[in-house]
Coordinates of C-alpha atoms and ligand atoms in Angstrom, one line a residue:
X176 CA 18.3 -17.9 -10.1
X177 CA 18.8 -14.7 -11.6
X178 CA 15.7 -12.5 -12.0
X179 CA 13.7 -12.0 -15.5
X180 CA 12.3 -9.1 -16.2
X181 CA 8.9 -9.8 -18.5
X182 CA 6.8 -7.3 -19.8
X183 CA 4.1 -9.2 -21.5
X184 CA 0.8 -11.0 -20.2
X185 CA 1.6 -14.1 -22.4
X186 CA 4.7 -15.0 -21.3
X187 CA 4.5 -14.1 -18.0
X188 CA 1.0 -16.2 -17.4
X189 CA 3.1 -19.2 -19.5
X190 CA 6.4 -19.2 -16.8
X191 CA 3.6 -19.2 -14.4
X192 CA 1.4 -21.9 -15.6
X193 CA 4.7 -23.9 -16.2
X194 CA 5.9 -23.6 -12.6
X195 CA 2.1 -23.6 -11.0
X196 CA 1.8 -27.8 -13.2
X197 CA 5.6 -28.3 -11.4
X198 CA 3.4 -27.9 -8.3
X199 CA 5.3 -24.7 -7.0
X200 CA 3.5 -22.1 -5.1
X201 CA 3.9 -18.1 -6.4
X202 CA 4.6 -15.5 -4.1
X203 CA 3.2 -12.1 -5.4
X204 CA 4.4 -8.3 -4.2
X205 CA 2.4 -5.5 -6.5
X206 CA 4.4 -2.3 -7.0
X207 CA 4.2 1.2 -8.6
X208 CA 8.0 1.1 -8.3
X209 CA 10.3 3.5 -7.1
X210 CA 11.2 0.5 -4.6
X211 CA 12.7 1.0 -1.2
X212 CA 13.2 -0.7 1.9
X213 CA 9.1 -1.1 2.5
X214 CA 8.8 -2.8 -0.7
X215 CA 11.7 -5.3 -0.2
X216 CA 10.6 -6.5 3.3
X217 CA 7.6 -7.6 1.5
X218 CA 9.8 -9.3 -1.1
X219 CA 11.7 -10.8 1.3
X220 CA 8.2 -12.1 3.1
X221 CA 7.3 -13.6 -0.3
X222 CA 10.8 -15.3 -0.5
X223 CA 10.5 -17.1 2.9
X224 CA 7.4 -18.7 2.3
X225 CA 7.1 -19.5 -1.5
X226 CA 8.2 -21.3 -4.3
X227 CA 8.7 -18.5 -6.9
X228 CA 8.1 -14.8 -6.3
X229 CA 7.3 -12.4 -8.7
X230 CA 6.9 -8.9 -8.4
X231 CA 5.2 -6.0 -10.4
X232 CA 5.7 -2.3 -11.6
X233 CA 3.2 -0.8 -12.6
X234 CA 2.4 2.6 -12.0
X235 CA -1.5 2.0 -12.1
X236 CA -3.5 5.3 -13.9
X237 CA -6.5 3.9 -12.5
X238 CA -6.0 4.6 -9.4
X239 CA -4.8 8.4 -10.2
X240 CA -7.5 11.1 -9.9
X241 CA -6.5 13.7 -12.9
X242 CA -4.8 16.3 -10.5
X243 CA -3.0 13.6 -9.2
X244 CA 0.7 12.6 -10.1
X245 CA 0.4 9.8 -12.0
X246 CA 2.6 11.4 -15.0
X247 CA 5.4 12.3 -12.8
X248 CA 5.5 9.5 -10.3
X249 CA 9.3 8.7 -9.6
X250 CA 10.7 5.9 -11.8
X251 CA 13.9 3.8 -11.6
X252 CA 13.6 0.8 -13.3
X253 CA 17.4 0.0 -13.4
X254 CA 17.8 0.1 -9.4
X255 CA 14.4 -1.3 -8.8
X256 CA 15.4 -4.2 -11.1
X257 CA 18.7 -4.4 -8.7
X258 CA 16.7 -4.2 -5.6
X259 CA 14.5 -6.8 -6.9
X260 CA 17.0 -9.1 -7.3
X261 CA 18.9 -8.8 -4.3
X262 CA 15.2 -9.3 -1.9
X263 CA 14.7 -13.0 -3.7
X264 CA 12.5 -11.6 -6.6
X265 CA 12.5 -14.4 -9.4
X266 CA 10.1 -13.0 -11.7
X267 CA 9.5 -8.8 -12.4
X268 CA 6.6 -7.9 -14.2
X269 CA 6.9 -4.6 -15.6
X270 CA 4.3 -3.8 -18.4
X271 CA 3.2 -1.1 -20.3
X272 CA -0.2 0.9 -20.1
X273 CA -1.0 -0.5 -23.0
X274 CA 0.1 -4.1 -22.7
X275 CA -2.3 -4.1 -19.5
X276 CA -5.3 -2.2 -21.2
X277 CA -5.2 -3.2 -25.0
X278 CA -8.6 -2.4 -25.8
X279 CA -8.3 1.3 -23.8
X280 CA -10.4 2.7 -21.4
X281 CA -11.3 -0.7 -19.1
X282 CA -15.0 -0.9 -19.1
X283 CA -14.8 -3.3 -15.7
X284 CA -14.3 -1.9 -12.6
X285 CA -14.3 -4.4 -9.5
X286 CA -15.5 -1.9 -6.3
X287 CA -14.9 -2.4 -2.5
X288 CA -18.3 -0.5 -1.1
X289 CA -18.4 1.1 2.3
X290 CA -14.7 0.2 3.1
X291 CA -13.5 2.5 0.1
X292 CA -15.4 5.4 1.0
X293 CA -14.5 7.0 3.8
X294 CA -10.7 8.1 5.2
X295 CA -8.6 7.8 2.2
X296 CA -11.7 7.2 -0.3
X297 CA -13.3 10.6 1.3
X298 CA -10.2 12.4 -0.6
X299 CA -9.6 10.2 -3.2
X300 CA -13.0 8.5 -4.2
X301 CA -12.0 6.8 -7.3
X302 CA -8.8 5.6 -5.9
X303 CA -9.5 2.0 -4.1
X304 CA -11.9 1.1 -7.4
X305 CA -8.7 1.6 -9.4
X306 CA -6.7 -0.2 -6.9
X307 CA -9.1 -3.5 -6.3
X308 CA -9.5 -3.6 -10.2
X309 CA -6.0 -3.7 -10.9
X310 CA -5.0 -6.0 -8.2
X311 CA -7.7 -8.2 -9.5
X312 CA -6.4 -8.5 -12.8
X313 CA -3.1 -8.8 -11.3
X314 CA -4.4 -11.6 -9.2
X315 CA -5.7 -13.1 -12.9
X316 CA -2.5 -12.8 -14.6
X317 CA -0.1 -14.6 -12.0
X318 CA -2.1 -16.8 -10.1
X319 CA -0.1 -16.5 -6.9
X320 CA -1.3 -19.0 -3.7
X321 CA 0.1 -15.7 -1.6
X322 CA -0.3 -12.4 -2.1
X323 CA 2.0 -9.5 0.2
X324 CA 0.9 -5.9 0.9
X325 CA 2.4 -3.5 3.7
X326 CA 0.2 -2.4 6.4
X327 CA 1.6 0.8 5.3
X328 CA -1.2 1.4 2.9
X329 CA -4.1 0.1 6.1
X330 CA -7.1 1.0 3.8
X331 CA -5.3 -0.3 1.0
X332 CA -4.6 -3.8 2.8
X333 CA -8.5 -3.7 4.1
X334 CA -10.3 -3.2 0.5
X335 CA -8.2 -6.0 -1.0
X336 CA -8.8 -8.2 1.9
X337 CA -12.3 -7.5 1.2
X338 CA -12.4 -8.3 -2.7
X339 CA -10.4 -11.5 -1.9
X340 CA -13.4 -12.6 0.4
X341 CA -16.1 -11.1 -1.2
X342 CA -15.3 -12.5 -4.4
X343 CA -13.8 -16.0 -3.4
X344 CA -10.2 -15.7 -5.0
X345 CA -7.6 -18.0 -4.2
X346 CA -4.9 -16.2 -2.3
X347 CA -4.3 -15.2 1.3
X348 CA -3.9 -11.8 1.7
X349 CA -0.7 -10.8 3.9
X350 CA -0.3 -8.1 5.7
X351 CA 3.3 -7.0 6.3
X352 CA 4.4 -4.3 9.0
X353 CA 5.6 -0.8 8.4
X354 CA 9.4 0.0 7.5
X355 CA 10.8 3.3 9.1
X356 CA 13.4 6.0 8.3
X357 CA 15.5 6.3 11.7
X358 CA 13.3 9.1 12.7
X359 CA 10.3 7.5 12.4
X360 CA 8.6 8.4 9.0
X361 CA 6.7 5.8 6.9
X362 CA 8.8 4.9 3.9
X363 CA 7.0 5.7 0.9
X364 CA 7.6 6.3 -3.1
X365 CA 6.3 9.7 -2.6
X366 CA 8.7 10.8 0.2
X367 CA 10.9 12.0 -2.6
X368 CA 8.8 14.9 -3.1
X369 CA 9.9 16.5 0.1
X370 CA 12.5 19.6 0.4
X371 CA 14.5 19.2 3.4
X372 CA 12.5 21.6 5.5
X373 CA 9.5 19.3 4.8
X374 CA 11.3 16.0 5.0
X375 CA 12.6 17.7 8.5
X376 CA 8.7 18.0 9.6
X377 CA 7.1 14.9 8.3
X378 CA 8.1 12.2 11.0
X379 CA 5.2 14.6 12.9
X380 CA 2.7 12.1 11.9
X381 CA 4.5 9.5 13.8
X382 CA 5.0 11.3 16.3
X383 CA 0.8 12.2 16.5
X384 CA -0.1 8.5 16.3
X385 CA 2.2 7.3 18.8
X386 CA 0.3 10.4 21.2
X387 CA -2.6 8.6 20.1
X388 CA -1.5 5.2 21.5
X389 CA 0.0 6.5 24.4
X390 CA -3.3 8.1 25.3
X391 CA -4.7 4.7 24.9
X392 CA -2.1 3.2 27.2
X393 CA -3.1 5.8 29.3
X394 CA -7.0 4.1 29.5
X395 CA -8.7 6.4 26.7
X396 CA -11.4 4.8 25.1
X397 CA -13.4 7.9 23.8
X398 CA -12.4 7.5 20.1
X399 CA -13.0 11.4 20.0
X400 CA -10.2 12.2 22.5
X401 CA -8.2 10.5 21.3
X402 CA -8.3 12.0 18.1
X403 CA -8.0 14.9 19.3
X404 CA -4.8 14.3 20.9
X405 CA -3.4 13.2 17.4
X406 CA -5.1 16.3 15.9
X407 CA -3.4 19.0 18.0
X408 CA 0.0 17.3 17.3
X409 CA -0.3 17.9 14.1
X410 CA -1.5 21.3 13.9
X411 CA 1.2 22.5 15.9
X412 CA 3.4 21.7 13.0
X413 CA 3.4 24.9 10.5
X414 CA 4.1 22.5 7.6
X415 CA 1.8 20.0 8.0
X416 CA -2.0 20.2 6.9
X417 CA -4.1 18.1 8.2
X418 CA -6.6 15.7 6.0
X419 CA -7.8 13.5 8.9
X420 CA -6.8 11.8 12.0
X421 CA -9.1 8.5 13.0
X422 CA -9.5 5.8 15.8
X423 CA -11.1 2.6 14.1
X424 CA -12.3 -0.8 14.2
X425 CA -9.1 -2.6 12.5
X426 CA -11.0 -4.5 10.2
X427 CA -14.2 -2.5 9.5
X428 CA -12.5 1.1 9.4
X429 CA -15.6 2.3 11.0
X430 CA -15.1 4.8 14.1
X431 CA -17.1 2.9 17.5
X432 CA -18.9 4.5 19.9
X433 CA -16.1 2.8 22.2
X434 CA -12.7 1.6 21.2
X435 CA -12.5 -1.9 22.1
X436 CA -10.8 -4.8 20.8
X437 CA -8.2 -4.5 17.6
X438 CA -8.1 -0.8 17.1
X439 CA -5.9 1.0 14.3
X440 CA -5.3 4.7 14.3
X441 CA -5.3 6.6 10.9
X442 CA -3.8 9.8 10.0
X443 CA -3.1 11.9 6.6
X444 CA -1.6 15.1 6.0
X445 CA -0.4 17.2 3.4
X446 CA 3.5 18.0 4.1
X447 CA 4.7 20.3 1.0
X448 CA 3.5 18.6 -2.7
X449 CA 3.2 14.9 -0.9
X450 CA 0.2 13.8 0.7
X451 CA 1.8 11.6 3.5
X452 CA -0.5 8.9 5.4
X453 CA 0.4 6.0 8.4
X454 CA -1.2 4.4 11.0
X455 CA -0.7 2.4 14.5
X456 CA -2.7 -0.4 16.2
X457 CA -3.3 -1.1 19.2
X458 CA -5.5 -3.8 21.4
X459 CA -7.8 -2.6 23.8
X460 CA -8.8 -5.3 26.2
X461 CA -11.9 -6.4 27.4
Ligands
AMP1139 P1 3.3 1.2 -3.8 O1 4.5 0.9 -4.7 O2 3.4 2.5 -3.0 O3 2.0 0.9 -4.5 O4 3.4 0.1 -2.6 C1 3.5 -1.3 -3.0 C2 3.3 -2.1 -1.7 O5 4.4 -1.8 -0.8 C3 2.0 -1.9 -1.0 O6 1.5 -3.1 -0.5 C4 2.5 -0.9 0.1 O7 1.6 -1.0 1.3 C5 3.8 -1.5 0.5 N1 4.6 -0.5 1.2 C6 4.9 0.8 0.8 N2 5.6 1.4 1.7 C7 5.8 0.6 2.7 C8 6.4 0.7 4.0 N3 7.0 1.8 4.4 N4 6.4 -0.4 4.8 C9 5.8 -1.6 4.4 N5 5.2 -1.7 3.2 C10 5.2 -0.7 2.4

């Protein structure tokens, strides 16, 4: 089946309804676009294990802060169309600002306490509100019985894992692993942004996580030290700032006293314009 592009609400909830009554289940992949090898391993997740999949672009303002980059953020609507297609994508729903907010500025906002506040929300504290309120309308509009997102974005994954408990919707929540360059950096939409020199320095995050886990390996269990083993990787790299590095409880995002159990180890930095993040987990036994 070749892939539809559909840009309204309307007719994309009525191919959906149609095919929900033929008693097919939806896949669902949210995207901001710009799609690259991340994306489609989730599209190609969705493919295995559903009916239909549809995907979206939509390069959400609500989950921009105004000094953000929300009015330059890369688009390629042509290739991610083609890439679409060629991962199993039946259904791309690509529409406007205004198709998704008719009446302007939204006046509901669906928020994801605690979990959104700290690590990524510490920096960007309106961002996981914007997120969680447009994947929930998302959710509304295509009524998918799966739902994929890439560990990539950990927090990200958490929040709407969260929501999806908290407020009893339908769809399980999948969490897909991280696809790498070669050397080790995080694909990401935003990796674009990068001059050479910077692109050349940005696998350093990797690089300071995977420290982190072999400190772990190594019997740390001081969340501190380790840390601070991911910490001095980074600074030694001239271009890389760091925002934070963090040992957590995998589902809670909280730092123990101890790490024990399912850990996941957080790290951000700012490498040039792009703020890059990426994580690890590891299990610490009992
Ligand atoms: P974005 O277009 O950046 O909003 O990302 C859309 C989805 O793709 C999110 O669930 C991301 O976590 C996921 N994603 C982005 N980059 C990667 C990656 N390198 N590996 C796996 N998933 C990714």
């Amino acid at each position: 089946m070749a892939i539809d592009t559909l840009t309204t609400i309307q007719e994309t909830r009525a191919r959906l309804d149609e095919a929900r009554a033929a008693g097919k289940r939806i896949g669902f992949v949210p995207t901001m676009g710009f799609l690259h090898d991340g994306h489609a391993s989730l599209m190609r997740a969705a493919r295995e294990d559903n009916d239909i999949v549809m995907a979206s672009i939509f390069v959400n303002p609500l989950q921009f802060a105004a000094d953000e980059d929300l009015s330059d953020y890369p688009r390629d609507l042509e290739r991610d169309t083609e890439l679409a297609d060629t991962n199993g994508v039946d259904i791309l729903f690509v529409p406007t600002v205004d198709e998704m907010h008719p009446l302007g500025p939204v006046l509901t906002t669906v928020t994801v306490d605690e979990i959104s506040t700290r690590w990524e929300g510490a920096t960007r504290p309106t961002h996981f509100a914007g997120v969680a309120t447009v994947v929930s309308k998302l959710f509304n509009i295509c009524g998918p019985a799966r739902a994929y997102f890439g560990e990539k974005d950990y927090q990200q994954l958490a929040v709407i894992r969260r929501m999806v408990a908290d407020l009893s919707i339908p769809v399980d929540v999948v969490g897909c692993p991280i696809i790498r360059e070669d050397d080790g950096l995080a694909m990401s939409s935003r990796n674009t942004y990068l001059t050479p020199e910077q692109r050349e320095a940005a696998p350093v995050l990797r690089r300071a996580l995977d420290a982190g886990i072999a400190a772990i390996d190594h019997g740390a269990t001081d969340p501190v030290a380790v840390v601070k083993v991911m910490t001095s990787f980074i600074n030694e790299e001239p271009l890389a700032e760091l925002d934070y590095a963090a040992a957590v409880d995998a589902a809670t995002l909280e730092t123990p006293d101890v790490l024990l159990g399912e850990i996941r180890l957080l790290i951000a930095a700012q490498v040039g314009r792009p703020r890059l993040i990426d994580n690890a987990g590891a299990t610490m036994g009992l």
